[in-house]
PDB file of C-alpha atoms in Angstrom:
ATOM      1  CA  MET A   1     -23.573   7.449   9.968  1.00 54.00           C
ATOM      2  CA  ARG A   2     -21.944   4.504   8.542  1.00 62.00           C
ATOM      3  CA  ALA A   3     -21.759   6.123   4.950  1.00 65.00           C
ATOM      4  CA  LEU A   4     -20.329   9.738   7.041  1.00 63.00           C
ATOM      5  CA  THR A   5     -17.902   7.336   8.450  1.00 67.00           C
ATOM      6  CA  ASN A   6     -17.041   5.428   5.566  1.00 71.00           C
ATOM      7  CA  TRP A   7     -16.574   8.536   3.241  1.00 71.00           C
ATOM      8  CA  SER A   8     -14.632  10.440   6.061  1.00 75.00           C
ATOM      9  CA  GLY A   9     -12.261   7.537   6.342  1.00 77.00           C
ATOM     10  CA  ALA A  10     -11.784   7.380   2.554  1.00 78.00           C
ATOM     11  CA  LEU A  11     -10.919  10.923   2.313  1.00 75.00           C
ATOM     12  CA  ALA A  12      -8.523  10.341   4.882  1.00 79.00           C
ATOM     13  CA  GLY A  13      -7.122   7.475   3.420  1.00 80.00           C
ATOM     14  CA  LEU A  14      -6.433   9.308  -0.013  1.00 78.00           C
ATOM     15  CA  LEU A  15      -5.018  11.876   1.569  1.00 78.00           C
ATOM     16  CA  LEU A  16      -2.645   9.462   3.170  1.00 78.00           C
ATOM     17  CA  LEU A  17      -2.023   7.739  -0.081  1.00 79.00           C
ATOM     18  CA  VAL A  18      -1.148  11.126  -1.951  1.00 78.00           C
ATOM     19  CA  CYS A  19       1.210  12.343   0.624  1.00 76.00           C
ATOM     20  CA  GLY A  20       2.757   9.015   1.272  1.00 75.00           C
ATOM     21  CA  GLY A  21       3.794   9.085  -2.394  1.00 73.00           C
ATOM     22  CA  LEU A  22       5.213  12.538  -1.666  1.00 69.00           C
ATOM     23  CA  ILE A  23       7.476  10.957   0.887  1.00 72.00           C
ATOM     24  CA  GLN A  24      10.372   8.340   0.625  1.00 67.00           C
ATOM     25  CA  ALA A  25      11.210   6.277   3.307  1.00 69.00           C
ATOM     26  CA  ALA A  26      14.093   6.155   5.092  1.00 71.00           C
ATOM     27  CA  LEU A  27      15.643   4.419   8.376  1.00 67.00           C
ATOM     28  CA  PRO A  28      17.520   6.737  10.886  1.00 73.00           C
ATOM     29  CA  ALA A  29      21.387   5.927  11.401  1.00 74.00           C
ATOM     30  CA  LEU A  30      23.848   6.753  13.520  1.00 73.00           C
ATOM     31  CA  GLY A  31      27.321   7.304  11.605  1.00 71.00           C
ATOM     32  CA  THR A  32      30.571   8.980  12.148  1.00 75.00           C
ATOM     33  CA  THR A  33      29.190  12.345  11.445  1.00 77.00           C
ATOM     34  CA  GLY A  34      26.024  12.081  13.915  1.00 76.00           C
ATOM     35  CA  LEU A  35      22.628  11.035  13.146  1.00 78.00           C
ATOM     36  CA  SER A  36      21.678  10.565   9.334  1.00 75.00           C
ATOM     37  CA  VAL A  37      19.063   8.570   7.269  1.00 74.00           C
ATOM     38  CA  ILE A  38      19.433   5.543   4.977  1.00 72.00           C
ATOM     39  CA  PRO A  39      16.763   6.083   2.190  1.00 74.00           C
ATOM     40  CA  LEU A  40      14.691   3.151   1.474  1.00 70.00           C
ATOM     41  CA  PRO A  41      13.804   1.892  -2.442  1.00 70.00           C
ATOM     42  CA  ILE A  42       9.888   2.517  -1.500  1.00 76.00           C
ATOM     43  CA  SER A  43       7.733   5.459  -1.014  1.00 79.00           C
ATOM     44  CA  LEU A  44       4.852   5.669   1.947  1.00 85.00           C
ATOM     45  CA  GLN A  45       1.941   4.661  -0.435  1.00 88.00           C
ATOM     46  CA  VAL A  46       1.484   0.980   0.721  1.00 90.00           C
ATOM     47  CA  PRO A  47       1.992   1.817   4.459  1.00 91.00           C
ATOM     48  CA  ALA A  48      -0.840   4.627   4.247  1.00 91.00           C
ATOM     49  CA  LEU A  49      -2.996   2.154   2.628  1.00 93.00           C
ATOM     50  CA  LEU A  50      -2.604  -0.575   4.948  1.00 95.00           C
ATOM     51  CA  LEU A  51      -2.880   1.575   7.868  1.00 94.00           C
ATOM     52  CA  THR A  52      -6.150   2.859   6.178  1.00 93.00           C
ATOM     53  CA  ALA A  53      -7.533  -0.617   5.799  1.00 94.00           C
ATOM     54  CA  LEU A  54      -6.577  -1.539   9.759  1.00 93.00           C
ATOM     55  CA  VAL A  55      -8.224   1.734  10.891  1.00 91.00           C
ATOM     56  CA  CYS A  56     -11.106   2.518   8.727  1.00 89.00           C
ATOM     57  CA  GLY A  57     -12.015  -0.487   7.356  1.00 89.00           C
ATOM     58  CA  PRO A  58     -12.287  -2.384   3.844  1.00 93.00           C
ATOM     59  CA  ARG A  59     -14.801  -0.202   2.427  1.00 92.00           C
ATOM     60  CA  PRO A  60     -13.042   3.266   3.311  1.00 92.00           C
ATOM     61  CA  ALA A  61      -9.869   1.930   2.388  1.00 92.00           C
ATOM     62  CA  MET A  62     -11.050   0.644  -1.306  1.00 93.00           C
ATOM     63  CA  LEU A  63     -12.980   4.217  -2.031  1.00 91.00           C
ATOM     64  CA  ALA A  64      -9.372   5.551  -1.042  1.00 92.00           C
ATOM     65  CA  GLY A  65      -7.581   3.310  -3.406  1.00 92.00           C
ATOM     66  CA  VAL A  66      -9.930   3.478  -6.097  1.00 92.00           C
ATOM     67  CA  ALA A  67      -9.804   7.441  -5.687  1.00 90.00           C
ATOM     68  CA  TYR A  68      -5.923   7.361  -5.829  1.00 89.00           C
ATOM     69  CA  ILE A  69      -5.999   4.955  -8.681  1.00 91.00           C
ATOM     70  CA  SER A  70      -8.462   7.520 -10.556  1.00 91.00           C
ATOM     71  CA  LEU A  71      -6.435  10.427  -9.772  1.00 88.00           C
ATOM     72  CA  GLY A  72      -3.289   8.981 -11.245  1.00 88.00           C
ATOM     73  CA  LEU A  73      -4.913   7.550 -14.312  1.00 89.00           C
ATOM     74  CA  PHE A  74      -6.110  11.026 -15.122  1.00 88.00           C
ATOM     75  CA  GLN A  75      -2.890  13.103 -15.298  1.00 76.00           C
ATOM     76  CA  LEU A  76      -1.998  13.862 -11.848  1.00 79.00           C
ATOM     77  CA  PRO A  77       1.404  12.482 -10.932  1.00 79.00           C
ATOM     78  CA  VAL A  78       0.504  10.677  -7.640  1.00 79.00           C
ATOM     79  CA  PHE A  79       2.065   7.523  -8.710  1.00 76.00           C
ATOM     80  CA  GLN A  80       5.799   7.108  -7.746  1.00 70.00           C
ATOM     81  CA  ALA A  81       6.804   7.205 -11.444  1.00 69.00           C
ATOM     82  CA  GLY A  82       4.126   9.862 -12.464  1.00 72.00           C
ATOM     83  CA  GLY A  83       0.554   9.241 -13.981  1.00 76.00           C
ATOM     84  CA  GLY A  84      -1.731   9.559 -17.024  1.00 79.00           C
ATOM     85  CA  LEU A  85      -3.265   6.270 -19.002  1.00 84.00           C
ATOM     86  CA  GLY A  86       0.400   5.730 -20.211  1.00 81.00           C
ATOM     87  CA  TYR A  87       0.637   4.212 -16.974  1.00 82.00           C
ATOM     88  CA  LEU A  88      -1.388   0.944 -17.620  1.00 83.00           C
ATOM     89  CA  LEU A  89       1.144  -0.313 -19.751  1.00 84.00           C
ATOM     90  CA  ASP A  90       4.160   0.059 -16.988  1.00 83.00           C
ATOM     91  CA  PRO A  91       5.350  -2.807 -15.485  1.00 85.00           C
ATOM     92  CA  GLY A  92       4.390  -1.639 -12.096  1.00 83.00           C
ATOM     93  CA  PHE A  93       0.876  -1.111 -12.589  1.00 88.00           C
ATOM     94  CA  GLY A  94       0.149  -4.470 -11.501  1.00 89.00           C
ATOM     95  CA  TYR A  95       1.073  -3.194  -7.957  1.00 90.00           C
ATOM     96  CA  ILE A  96      -0.911  -0.322  -8.115  1.00 91.00           C
ATOM     97  CA  ALA A  97      -3.924  -2.483  -9.176  1.00 93.00           C
ATOM     98  CA  GLY A  98      -2.959  -4.593  -6.158  1.00 95.00           C
ATOM     99  CA  PHE A  99      -3.859  -1.982  -3.584  1.00 94.00           C
ATOM    100  CA  LEU A 100      -7.740  -2.879  -4.222  1.00 95.00           C
ATOM    101  CA  PRO A 101      -7.905  -6.560  -3.132  1.00 97.00           C
ATOM    102  CA  ALA A 102      -4.713  -5.471  -0.861  1.00 97.00           C
ATOM    103  CA  ALA A 103      -6.851  -2.873   0.720  1.00 96.00           C
ATOM    104  CA  TRP A 104     -10.209  -5.063   0.923  1.00 96.00           C
ATOM    105  CA  LEU A 105      -8.480  -8.297   2.315  1.00 96.00           C
ATOM    106  CA  THR A 106      -6.271  -6.236   4.865  1.00 96.00           C
ATOM    107  CA  GLY A 107      -9.503  -4.203   6.168  1.00 94.00           C
ATOM    108  CA  ARG A 108     -11.219  -7.525   6.383  1.00 95.00           C
ATOM    109  CA  LEU A 109      -8.718  -8.974   8.567  1.00 95.00           C
ATOM    110  CA  GLY A 110      -8.427  -6.177  10.641  1.00 93.00           C
ATOM    111  CA  ARG A 111     -12.360  -6.119  11.473  1.00 91.00           C
ATOM    112  CA  GLN A 112     -12.137  -9.962  12.820  1.00 92.00           C
ATOM    113  CA  PRO A 113     -12.323 -10.780  16.356  1.00 91.00           C
ATOM    114  CA  GLY A 114      -9.030 -10.775  17.995  1.00 87.00           C
ATOM    115  CA  MET A 115      -7.304  -8.123  15.956  1.00 88.00           C
ATOM    116  CA  ASP A 116      -6.469  -6.089  19.142  1.00 87.00           C
ATOM    117  CA  ASN A 117      -2.566  -6.713  19.430  1.00 91.00           C
ATOM    118  CA  LEU A 118       0.519  -5.586  17.481  1.00 92.00           C
ATOM    119  CA  LEU A 119       1.110  -9.137  16.100  1.00 94.00           C
ATOM    120  CA  SER A 120      -2.382  -9.453  14.774  1.00 94.00           C
ATOM    121  CA  LEU A 121      -2.169  -6.151  13.306  1.00 95.00           C
ATOM    122  CA  ALA A 122       1.265  -6.785  11.706  1.00 95.00           C
ATOM    123  CA  GLY A 123      -0.042 -10.053  10.589  1.00 95.00           C
ATOM    124  CA  ALA A 124      -2.729  -8.399   8.274  1.00 96.00           C
ATOM    125  CA  SER A 125      -0.850  -5.777   6.990  1.00 96.00           C
ATOM    126  CA  VAL A 126       1.569  -8.473   5.687  1.00 96.00           C
ATOM    127  CA  VAL A 127      -0.954 -10.749   4.282  1.00 97.00           C
ATOM    128  CA  GLY A 128      -2.352  -7.436   2.525  1.00 96.00           C
ATOM    129  CA  LEU A 129       1.417  -6.881   1.445  1.00 96.00           C
ATOM    130  CA  LEU A 130       1.446 -10.162  -0.019  1.00 95.00           C
ATOM    131  CA  VAL A 131      -1.373  -9.911  -2.009  1.00 96.00           C
ATOM    132  CA  LEU A 132      -0.196  -6.568  -3.275  1.00 95.00           C
ATOM    133  CA  GLN A 133       3.163  -8.335  -4.383  1.00 94.00           C
ATOM    134  CA  ALA A 134       0.907 -11.579  -5.746  1.00 95.00           C
ATOM    135  CA  CYS A 135      -0.911  -8.903  -8.233  1.00 94.00           C
ATOM    136  CA  GLY A 136       2.291  -6.946  -9.142  1.00 92.00           C
ATOM    137  CA  LEU A 137       4.258 -10.154  -9.641  1.00 92.00           C
ATOM    138  CA  ALA A 138       1.450 -11.540 -11.906  1.00 92.00           C
ATOM    139  CA  ASN A 139       1.297  -8.264 -14.097  1.00 90.00           C
ATOM    140  CA  LEU A 140       5.214  -8.865 -14.720  1.00 87.00           C
ATOM    141  CA  LEU A 141       5.057 -12.452 -15.412  1.00 87.00           C
ATOM    142  CA  LEU A 142       1.886 -11.868 -17.932  1.00 87.00           C
ATOM    143  CA  GLY A 143       3.849  -9.097 -19.432  1.00 85.00           C
ATOM    144  CA  GLY A 144       6.728 -11.111 -19.743  1.00 80.00           C
ATOM    145  CA  LEU A 145       5.225 -13.988 -21.415  1.00 81.00           C
ATOM    146  CA  VAL A 146       3.880 -11.718 -24.278  1.00 80.00           C
ATOM    147  CA  GLN A 147       7.310  -9.848 -24.076  1.00 81.00           C
ATOM    148  CA  ARG A 148       5.371  -6.668 -23.296  1.00 80.00           C
ATOM    149  CA  TRP A 149       8.378  -4.983 -21.284  1.00 77.00           C
ATOM    150  CA  ASN A 150      11.554  -3.418 -22.475  1.00 77.00           C
ATOM    151  CA  GLY A 151      13.695  -4.805 -19.536  1.00 70.00           C
ATOM    152  CA  ALA A 152      14.590  -8.306 -18.297  1.00 82.00           C
ATOM    153  CA  LEU A 153      12.368 -10.231 -16.641  1.00 81.00           C
ATOM    154  CA  PRO A 154      14.391 -10.828 -13.820  1.00 84.00           C
ATOM    155  CA  GLN A 155      16.109  -7.715 -13.629  1.00 85.00           C
ATOM    156  CA  LEU A 156      12.120  -6.318 -13.424  1.00 83.00           C
ATOM    157  CA  LEU A 157      11.319  -8.963 -10.600  1.00 85.00           C
ATOM    158  CA  ILE A 158      14.383  -7.531  -8.479  1.00 85.00           C
ATOM    159  CA  SER A 159      13.560  -4.078  -8.949  1.00 82.00           C
ATOM    160  CA  TYR A 160       9.978  -4.275  -8.733  1.00 82.00           C
ATOM    161  CA  SER A 161       9.382  -7.322  -6.265  1.00 84.00           C
ATOM    162  CA  LEU A 162      12.536  -8.358  -4.537  1.00 84.00           C
ATOM    163  CA  GLY A 163      14.141  -5.187  -3.821  1.00 83.00           C
ATOM    164  CA  PRO A 164      11.236  -3.259  -2.239  1.00 85.00           C
ATOM    165  CA  LEU A 165      10.107  -6.188  -0.200  1.00 87.00           C
ATOM    166  CA  LEU A 166      12.223  -6.200   2.915  1.00 87.00           C
ATOM    167  CA  PRO A 167      11.556  -2.636   3.566  1.00 86.00           C
ATOM    168  CA  GLN A 168       8.241  -2.841   2.947  1.00 90.00           C
ATOM    169  CA  LEU A 169       8.038  -5.858   5.405  1.00 91.00           C
ATOM    170  CA  LEU A 170       9.466  -3.685   7.876  1.00 89.00           C
ATOM    171  CA  LEU A 171       7.074  -0.923   7.447  1.00 89.00           C
ATOM    172  CA  CYS A 172       4.010  -3.356   8.119  1.00 92.00           C
ATOM    173  CA  CYS A 173       5.275  -3.499  11.697  1.00 92.00           C
ATOM    174  CA  ALA A 174       5.214   0.435  11.566  1.00 92.00           C
ATOM    175  CA  VAL A 175       1.940   0.000  10.300  1.00 93.00           C
ATOM    176  CA  ALA A 176       0.717  -2.172  13.274  1.00 94.00           C
ATOM    177  CA  VAL A 177       2.388   0.030  15.628  1.00 94.00           C
ATOM    178  CA  LEU A 178       0.330   3.232  14.527  1.00 92.00           C
ATOM    179  CA  ALA A 179      -2.875   1.493  13.960  1.00 92.00           C
ATOM    180  CA  LEU A 180      -3.338   0.165  17.490  1.00 91.00           C
ATOM    181  CA  PRO A 181      -3.415   3.422  19.291  1.00 92.00           C
ATOM    182  CA  LEU A 182      -5.204   5.026  16.454  1.00 87.00           C
ATOM    183  CA  ARG A 183      -7.789   1.814  16.432  1.00 85.00           C
ATOM    184  CA  ARG A 184      -8.066   2.274  20.176  1.00 85.00           C
ATOM    185  CA  LEU A 185      -8.366   6.386  20.210  1.00 86.00           C
ATOM    186  CA  LEU A 186     -11.388   6.118  17.577  1.00 80.00           C
ATOM    187  CA  LEU A 187     -12.973   3.122  19.284  1.00 74.00           C
ATOM    188  CA  VAL A 188     -12.714   0.773  16.277  1.00 69.00           C
ATOM    189  CA  GLU A 189     -14.036  -2.698  17.696  1.00 70.00           C
ATOM    190  CA  PRO A 190     -12.693  -5.763  15.898  1.00 63.00           C
TER     191      PRO A 190
END
């Protein structure tokens, strides 16, 4: 029964990740012409991963992450900038590789006692986001040291890490708001 739960959670997580890559995050705003949206410089892949980890646990989230990375590396354009083996040499691949430790840690934190409120769930998703950011930053810095990237390192740090960080932190709150009722509905025990 546990294997079925893991595989169904992994499949749901993979679908969330792929769909999250197709949808650009945006905030609703009231303007002079009525309701409009402000596009954010991120897609919904990271929140989809964190939601999968909090609701399904570490194993299904890791399986979904491995499947997502495999799909992207084998020529399916599921990553934000496409896909293929050439993506391994992209400055953003460190963030994609960070999906795996972020999924595992967020899922493990989500299974700890006391993870039955919004603040705890938001904290777990922020920790997962910080792990993902650390992996991406390590990749950018190592590539900068060996002069792998064509662009200047400060510009890469701004566009890959600092620019998306605030919207991703806001979406961690949204992940917690979605995860809490889903965990209760699916009878997930911390």
